[in-house]
Amino acid sequence: MDTSELDWSLPNNWCLCHFGDIATVINGKNQSKVENPDGKYPIYGSGGIMGRADDFICPANCTIIGRKGSINNPIFVEEKFWNVDTAFGLCPSEAVLPKFLYYFCEYFDFTTLDSSTTLPSLTKTNIQQIVLALPPIDEQKRILDKIVELFGILDEIVLNLI
């Protein structure tokens, strides 16, 4: 979809863009040749860590989403990692803060892109075509600071309930 076709009212300096313009979608690979229980890098699937590896595919500060199965369970990874062939690594460009990209993925309903008939699945092309409103970096920082503040308040509330 051409972003100029959308009629969104955006704050000043925000822009509409495709996901593929602000992040690289990295295909996972089979881990059998790099798997090592003492490996330096974690191996991630859509459900979390599955083992260790001697090599990595994705750089630090990327988000993982499932390609098959658990497609609506993003995971933020702060270190280099190997992602298996049933998960995508989402590597942010300089236009987007890594955690901002992660929280967008937390918010976005990836099941709307699911075209399968049985096991939920995503394609790289579908992900790259997602349209999002992107604020400037300073505004992304402000939004992230507010998220951290609110989660801190929620954590306090939960602790007080126990």
JSON list of C-alpha atoms in Angstrom, two decimals:
[
{"chain": "A", "resi": 1, "resn": "MET", "atom": "CA", "xyz": [0.00, 0.00, 0.00]},
{"chain": "A", "resi": 2, "resn": "ASP", "atom": "CA", "xyz": [1.22, 3.46, -0.88]},
{"chain": "A", "resi": 3, "resn": "THR", "atom": "CA", "xyz": [1.41, 5.52, 2.33]},
{"chain": "A", "resi": 4, "resn": "SER", "atom": "CA", "xyz": [0.18, 8.61, 0.45]},
{"chain": "A", "resi": 5, "resn": "GLU", "atom": "CA", "xyz": [-3.21, 6.88, 0.09]},
{"chain": "A", "resi": 6, "resn": "LEU", "atom": "CA", "xyz": [-3.74, 6.92, 3.85]},
{"chain": "A", "resi": 7, "resn": "ASP", "atom": "CA", "xyz": [-5.57, 9.83, 5.43]},
{"chain": "A", "resi": 8, "resn": "TRP", "atom": "CA", "xyz": [-3.93, 10.05, 8.84]},
{"chain": "A", "resi": 9, "resn": "SER", "atom": "CA", "xyz": [-3.57, 13.22, 10.80]},
{"chain": "A", "resi": 10, "resn": "LEU", "atom": "CA", "xyz": [-0.09, 13.11, 12.28]},
{"chain": "A", "resi": 11, "resn": "PRO", "atom": "CA", "xyz": [1.72, 15.42, 14.68]},
{"chain": "A", "resi": 12, "resn": "ASN", "atom": "CA", "xyz": [4.39, 17.69, 13.21]},
{"chain": "A", "resi": 13, "resn": "ASN", "atom": "CA", "xyz": [7.57, 15.91, 12.13]},
{"chain": "A", "resi": 14, "resn": "TRP", "atom": "CA", "xyz": [5.99, 12.45, 12.28]},
{"chain": "A", "resi": 15, "resn": "CYS", "atom": "CA", "xyz": [5.92, 10.46, 9.06]},
{"chain": "A", "resi": 16, "resn": "LEU", "atom": "CA", "xyz": [4.15, 7.46, 7.66]},
{"chain": "A", "resi": 17, "resn": "CYS", "atom": "CA", "xyz": [6.52, 4.73, 6.56]},
{"chain": "A", "resi": 18, "resn": "HIS", "atom": "CA", "xyz": [6.66, 1.06, 5.78]},
{"chain": "A", "resi": 19, "resn": "PHE", "atom": "CA", "xyz": [8.22, -1.29, 8.28]},
{"chain": "A", "resi": 20, "resn": "GLY", "atom": "CA", "xyz": [10.75, -2.30, 5.63]},
{"chain": "A", "resi": 21, "resn": "ASP", "atom": "CA", "xyz": [11.98, 1.32, 5.51]},
{"chain": "A", "resi": 22, "resn": "ILE", "atom": "CA", "xyz": [12.90, 1.41, 9.20]},
{"chain": "A", "resi": 23, "resn": "ALA", "atom": "CA", "xyz": [13.92, -2.17, 9.98]},
{"chain": "A", "resi": 24, "resn": "THR", "atom": "CA", "xyz": [15.66, -5.09, 8.33]},
{"chain": "A", "resi": 25, "resn": "VAL", "atom": "CA", "xyz": [13.75, -8.36, 8.58]},
{"chain": "A", "resi": 26, "resn": "ILE", "atom": "CA", "xyz": [16.34, -11.11, 9.08]},
{"chain": "A", "resi": 27, "resn": "ASN", "atom": "CA", "xyz": [15.41, -14.68, 8.23]},
{"chain": "A", "resi": 28, "resn": "GLY", "atom": "CA", "xyz": [16.37, -17.30, 10.77]},
{"chain": "A", "resi": 29, "resn": "LYS", "atom": "CA", "xyz": [18.33, -20.42, 9.91]},
{"chain": "A", "resi": 30, "resn": "ASN", "atom": "CA", "xyz": [18.57, -23.97, 11.11]},
{"chain": "A", "resi": 31, "resn": "GLN", "atom": "CA", "xyz": [20.84, -24.03, 14.16]},
{"chain": "A", "resi": 32, "resn": "SER", "atom": "CA", "xyz": [22.21, -27.58, 13.87]},
{"chain": "A", "resi": 33, "resn": "LYS", "atom": "CA", "xyz": [25.64, -26.56, 12.50]},
{"chain": "A", "resi": 34, "resn": "VAL", "atom": "CA", "xyz": [26.28, -23.82, 15.10]},
{"chain": "A", "resi": 35, "resn": "GLU", "atom": "CA", "xyz": [24.63, -25.38, 18.16]},
{"chain": "A", "resi": 36, "resn": "ASN", "atom": "CA", "xyz": [26.98, -25.79, 21.12]},
{"chain": "A", "resi": 37, "resn": "PRO", "atom": "CA", "xyz": [25.88, -26.02, 24.79]},
{"chain": "A", "resi": 38, "resn": "ASP", "atom": "CA", "xyz": [28.86, -23.79, 25.68]},
{"chain": "A", "resi": 39, "resn": "GLY", "atom": "CA", "xyz": [28.31, -21.39, 22.77]},
{"chain": "A", "resi": 40, "resn": "LYS", "atom": "CA", "xyz": [28.71, -17.66, 23.20]},
{"chain": "A", "resi": 41, "resn": "TYR", "atom": "CA", "xyz": [25.35, -16.67, 21.65]},
{"chain": "A", "resi": 42, "resn": "PRO", "atom": "CA", "xyz": [21.78, -17.62, 22.55]},
{"chain": "A", "resi": 43, "resn": "ILE", "atom": "CA", "xyz": [19.61, -19.40, 20.01]},
{"chain": "A", "resi": 44, "resn": "TYR", "atom": "CA", "xyz": [16.11, -17.93, 19.91]},
{"chain": "A", "resi": 45, "resn": "GLY", "atom": "CA", "xyz": [12.84, -19.21, 18.57]},
{"chain": "A", "resi": 46, "resn": "SER", "atom": "CA", "xyz": [9.52, -17.41, 18.88]},
{"chain": "A", "resi": 47, "resn": "GLY", "atom": "CA", "xyz": [9.08, -18.83, 22.39]},
{"chain": "A", "resi": 48, "resn": "GLY", "atom": "CA", "xyz": [12.47, -17.78, 23.78]},
{"chain": "A", "resi": 49, "resn": "ILE", "atom": "CA", "xyz": [15.94, -19.27, 24.19]},
{"chain": "A", "resi": 50, "resn": "MET", "atom": "CA", "xyz": [16.32, -22.77, 22.75]},
{"chain": "A", "resi": 51, "resn": "GLY", "atom": "CA", "xyz": [20.05, -23.31, 23.24]},
{"chain": "A", "resi": 52, "resn": "ARG", "atom": "CA", "xyz": [23.46, -21.77, 22.60]},
{"chain": "A", "resi": 53, "resn": "ALA", "atom": "CA", "xyz": [25.47, -21.21, 19.40]},
{"chain": "A", "resi": 54, "resn": "ASP", "atom": "CA", "xyz": [29.01, -20.48, 18.26]},
{"chain": "A", "resi": 55, "resn": "ASP", "atom": "CA", "xyz": [27.77, -17.87, 15.77]},
{"chain": "A", "resi": 56, "resn": "PHE", "atom": "CA", "xyz": [25.08, -15.20, 15.50]},
{"chain": "A", "resi": 57, "resn": "ILE", "atom": "CA", "xyz": [22.77, -13.91, 12.78]},
{"chain": "A", "resi": 58, "resn": "CYS", "atom": "CA", "xyz": [21.31, -10.80, 14.43]},
{"chain": "A", "resi": 59, "resn": "PRO", "atom": "CA", "xyz": [23.12, -7.95, 16.15]},
{"chain": "A", "resi": 60, "resn": "ALA", "atom": "CA", "xyz": [22.28, -6.82, 19.67]},
{"chain": "A", "resi": 61, "resn": "ASN", "atom": "CA", "xyz": [19.11, -4.82, 20.40]},
{"chain": "A", "resi": 62, "resn": "CYS", "atom": "CA", "xyz": [16.80, -6.54, 17.95]},
{"chain": "A", "resi": 63, "resn": "THR", "atom": "CA", "xyz": [13.29, -7.88, 18.30]},
{"chain": "A", "resi": 64, "resn": "ILE", "atom": "CA", "xyz": [12.28, -11.44, 17.49]},
{"chain": "A", "resi": 65, "resn": "ILE", "atom": "CA", "xyz": [8.86, -12.36, 16.14]},
{"chain": "A", "resi": 66, "resn": "GLY", "atom": "CA", "xyz": [7.64, -15.77, 15.12]},
{"chain": "A", "resi": 67, "resn": "ARG", "atom": "CA", "xyz": [7.44, -16.68, 11.46]},
{"chain": "A", "resi": 68, "resn": "LYS", "atom": "CA", "xyz": [5.35, -19.75, 12.27]},
{"chain": "A", "resi": 69, "resn": "GLY", "atom": "CA", "xyz": [3.32, -20.59, 15.34]},
{"chain": "A", "resi": 70, "resn": "SER", "atom": "CA", "xyz": [3.65, -17.88, 18.01]},
{"chain": "A", "resi": 71, "resn": "ILE", "atom": "CA", "xyz": [3.54, -14.85, 15.74]},
{"chain": "A", "resi": 72, "resn": "ASN", "atom": "CA", "xyz": [2.22, -12.37, 18.32]},
{"chain": "A", "resi": 73, "resn": "ASN", "atom": "CA", "xyz": [4.87, -12.80, 21.01]},
{"chain": "A", "resi": 74, "resn": "PRO", "atom": "CA", "xyz": [7.74, -10.36, 20.32]},
{"chain": "A", "resi": 75, "resn": "ILE", "atom": "CA", "xyz": [10.93, -10.71, 22.37]},
{"chain": "A", "resi": 76, "resn": "PHE", "atom": "CA", "xyz": [13.55, -7.96, 22.78]},
{"chain": "A", "resi": 77, "resn": "VAL", "atom": "CA", "xyz": [17.14, -9.26, 22.81]},
{"chain": "A", "resi": 78, "resn": "GLU", "atom": "CA", "xyz": [19.95, -7.05, 24.09]},
{"chain": "A", "resi": 79, "resn": "GLU", "atom": "CA", "xyz": [22.81, -9.29, 22.86]},
{"chain": "A", "resi": 80, "resn": "LYS", "atom": "CA", "xyz": [23.85, -10.83, 19.54]},
{"chain": "A", "resi": 81, "resn": "PHE", "atom": "CA", "xyz": [21.88, -14.01, 18.81]},
{"chain": "A", "resi": 82, "resn": "TRP", "atom": "CA", "xyz": [21.03, -16.77, 16.37]},
{"chain": "A", "resi": 83, "resn": "ASN", "atom": "CA", "xyz": [17.38, -16.99, 15.35]},
{"chain": "A", "resi": 84, "resn": "VAL", "atom": "CA", "xyz": [15.96, -20.29, 14.14]},
{"chain": "A", "resi": 85, "resn": "ASP", "atom": "CA", "xyz": [14.15, -20.68, 10.84]},
{"chain": "A", "resi": 86, "resn": "THR", "atom": "CA", "xyz": [10.72, -20.27, 12.45]},
{"chain": "A", "resi": 87, "resn": "ALA", "atom": "CA", "xyz": [11.54, -16.76, 13.73]},
{"chain": "A", "resi": 88, "resn": "PHE", "atom": "CA", "xyz": [12.42, -13.40, 12.20]},
{"chain": "A", "resi": 89, "resn": "GLY", "atom": "CA", "xyz": [14.96, -11.00, 13.68]},
{"chain": "A", "resi": 90, "resn": "LEU", "atom": "CA", "xyz": [13.93, -7.36, 13.32]},
{"chain": "A", "resi": 91, "resn": "CYS", "atom": "CA", "xyz": [16.94, -5.07, 13.20]},
{"chain": "A", "resi": 92, "resn": "PRO", "atom": "CA", "xyz": [16.09, -1.35, 13.55]},
{"chain": "A", "resi": 93, "resn": "SER", "atom": "CA", "xyz": [17.63, 1.28, 11.30]},
{"chain": "A", "resi": 94, "resn": "GLU", "atom": "CA", "xyz": [18.94, 4.58, 12.65]},
{"chain": "A", "resi": 95, "resn": "ALA", "atom": "CA", "xyz": [15.46, 6.08, 12.15]},
{"chain": "A", "resi": 96, "resn": "VAL", "atom": "CA", "xyz": [13.94, 4.08, 14.99]},
{"chain": "A", "resi": 97, "resn": "LEU", "atom": "CA", "xyz": [15.08, 3.30, 18.52]},
{"chain": "A", "resi": 98, "resn": "PRO", "atom": "CA", "xyz": [15.35, -0.45, 19.18]},
{"chain": "A", "resi": 99, "resn": "LYS", "atom": "CA", "xyz": [12.92, -0.43, 22.13]},
{"chain": "A", "resi": 100, "resn": "PHE", "atom": "CA", "xyz": [10.46, 1.76, 20.20]},
{"chain": "A", "resi": 101, "resn": "LEU", "atom": "CA", "xyz": [10.42, -0.88, 17.46]},
{"chain": "A", "resi": 102, "resn": "TYR", "atom": "CA", "xyz": [9.90, -3.58, 20.09]},
{"chain": "A", "resi": 103, "resn": "TYR", "atom": "CA", "xyz": [6.94, -1.78, 21.67]},
{"chain": "A", "resi": 104, "resn": "PHE", "atom": "CA", "xyz": [5.42, -1.24, 18.25]},
{"chain": "A", "resi": 105, "resn": "CYS", "atom": "CA", "xyz": [5.65, -5.01, 17.73]},
{"chain": "A", "resi": 106, "resn": "GLU", "atom": "CA", "xyz": [4.04, -5.55, 21.16]},
{"chain": "A", "resi": 107, "resn": "TYR", "atom": "CA", "xyz": [1.15, -3.35, 20.03]},
{"chain": "A", "resi": 108, "resn": "PHE", "atom": "CA", "xyz": [0.76, -4.57, 16.45]},
{"chain": "A", "resi": 109, "resn": "ASP", "atom": "CA", "xyz": [-1.52, -7.55, 15.80]},
{"chain": "A", "resi": 110, "resn": "PHE", "atom": "CA", "xyz": [0.56, -9.72, 13.47]},
{"chain": "A", "resi": 111, "resn": "THR", "atom": "CA", "xyz": [-2.33, -12.18, 13.12]},
{"chain": "A", "resi": 112, "resn": "THR", "atom": "CA", "xyz": [-3.89, -9.66, 10.71]},
{"chain": "A", "resi": 113, "resn": "LEU", "atom": "CA", "xyz": [-1.11, -10.62, 8.27]},
{"chain": "A", "resi": 114, "resn": "ASP", "atom": "CA", "xyz": [-1.60, -14.38, 8.70]},
{"chain": "A", "resi": 115, "resn": "SER", "atom": "CA", "xyz": [-2.56, -15.98, 5.40]},
{"chain": "A", "resi": 116, "resn": "SER", "atom": "CA", "xyz": [-2.27, -19.61, 6.46]},
{"chain": "A", "resi": 117, "resn": "THR", "atom": "CA", "xyz": [-5.06, -22.08, 6.89]},
{"chain": "A", "resi": 118, "resn": "THR", "atom": "CA", "xyz": [-3.66, -24.05, 9.83]},
{"chain": "A", "resi": 119, "resn": "LEU", "atom": "CA", "xyz": [-0.48, -22.97, 11.64]},
{"chain": "A", "resi": 120, "resn": "PRO", "atom": "CA", "xyz": [-0.23, -19.16, 11.92]},
{"chain": "A", "resi": 121, "resn": "SER", "atom": "CA", "xyz": [2.56, -17.85, 9.70]},
{"chain": "A", "resi": 122, "resn": "LEU", "atom": "CA", "xyz": [4.06, -14.60, 8.44]},
{"chain": "A", "resi": 123, "resn": "THR", "atom": "CA", "xyz": [6.07, -13.67, 5.39]},
{"chain": "A", "resi": 124, "resn": "LYS", "atom": "CA", "xyz": [8.93, -11.22, 5.19]},
{"chain": "A", "resi": 125, "resn": "THR", "atom": "CA", "xyz": [7.11, -9.30, 2.45]},
{"chain": "A", "resi": 126, "resn": "ASN", "atom": "CA", "xyz": [3.98, -8.87, 4.58]},
{"chain": "A", "resi": 127, "resn": "ILE", "atom": "CA", "xyz": [6.02, -7.58, 7.52]},
{"chain": "A", "resi": 128, "resn": "GLN", "atom": "CA", "xyz": [7.92, -5.11, 5.33]},
{"chain": "A", "resi": 129, "resn": "GLN", "atom": "CA", "xyz": [4.63, -3.65, 4.07]},
{"chain": "A", "resi": 130, "resn": "ILE", "atom": "CA", "xyz": [3.23, -2.78, 7.53]},
{"chain": "A", "resi": 131, "resn": "VAL", "atom": "CA", "xyz": [2.49, 0.95, 7.64]},
{"chain": "A", "resi": 132, "resn": "LEU", "atom": "CA", "xyz": [3.32, 2.85, 10.82]},
{"chain": "A", "resi": 133, "resn": "ALA", "atom": "CA", "xyz": [3.42, 6.43, 12.03]},
{"chain": "A", "resi": 134, "resn": "LEU", "atom": "CA", "xyz": [6.99, 7.17, 13.06]},
{"chain": "A", "resi": 135, "resn": "PRO", "atom": "CA", "xyz": [7.86, 10.07, 15.35]},
{"chain": "A", "resi": 136, "resn": "PRO", "atom": "CA", "xyz": [11.27, 11.76, 15.35]},
{"chain": "A", "resi": 137, "resn": "ILE", "atom": "CA", "xyz": [13.94, 10.18, 17.60]},
{"chain": "A", "resi": 138, "resn": "ASP", "atom": "CA", "xyz": [13.46, 12.79, 20.39]},
{"chain": "A", "resi": 139, "resn": "GLU", "atom": "CA", "xyz": [9.75, 11.99, 20.51]},
{"chain": "A", "resi": 140, "resn": "GLN", "atom": "CA", "xyz": [10.50, 8.26, 20.50]},
{"chain": "A", "resi": 141, "resn": "LYS", "atom": "CA", "xyz": [12.73, 8.82, 23.55]},
{"chain": "A", "resi": 142, "resn": "ARG", "atom": "CA", "xyz": [9.97, 10.78, 25.30]},
{"chain": "A", "resi": 143, "resn": "ILE", "atom": "CA", "xyz": [7.43, 8.02, 24.59]},
{"chain": "A", "resi": 144, "resn": "LEU", "atom": "CA", "xyz": [9.83, 5.33, 25.82]},
{"chain": "A", "resi": 145, "resn": "ASP", "atom": "CA", "xyz": [10.54, 7.30, 29.02]},
{"chain": "A", "resi": 146, "resn": "LYS", "atom": "CA", "xyz": [6.79, 7.48, 29.68]},
{"chain": "A", "resi": 147, "resn": "ILE", "atom": "CA", "xyz": [6.38, 3.75, 29.06]},
{"chain": "A", "resi": 148, "resn": "VAL", "atom": "CA", "xyz": [9.20, 2.99, 31.55]},
{"chain": "A", "resi": 149, "resn": "GLU", "atom": "CA", "xyz": [7.61, 5.35, 34.10]},
{"chain": "A", "resi": 150, "resn": "LEU", "atom": "CA", "xyz": [4.17, 3.76, 33.76]},
{"chain": "A", "resi": 151, "resn": "PHE", "atom": "CA", "xyz": [5.53, 0.22, 33.93]},
{"chain": "A", "resi": 152, "resn": "GLY", "atom": "CA", "xyz": [7.38, 1.24, 37.12]},
{"chain": "A", "resi": 153, "resn": "ILE", "atom": "CA", "xyz": [4.10, 2.41, 38.63]},
{"chain": "A", "resi": 154, "resn": "LEU", "atom": "CA", "xyz": [2.41, -0.84, 37.60]},
{"chain": "A", "resi": 155, "resn": "ASP", "atom": "CA", "xyz": [5.24, -2.86, 39.17]},
{"chain": "A", "resi": 156, "resn": "GLU", "atom": "CA", "xyz": [4.74, -0.96, 42.46]},
{"chain": "A", "resi": 157, "resn": "ILE", "atom": "CA", "xyz": [1.01, -1.62, 42.37]},
{"chain": "A", "resi": 158, "resn": "VAL", "atom": "CA", "xyz": [1.57, -5.34, 41.79]},
{"chain": "A", "resi": 159, "resn": "LEU", "atom": "CA", "xyz": [4.11, -5.52, 44.65]},
{"chain": "A", "resi": 160, "resn": "ASN", "atom": "CA", "xyz": [1.61, -3.83, 46.97]},
{"chain": "A", "resi": 161, "resn": "LEU", "atom": "CA", "xyz": [-1.05, -6.39, 46.08]},
{"chain": "A", "resi": 162, "resn": "ILE", "atom": "CA", "xyz": [1.08, -9.28, 47.24]}
]
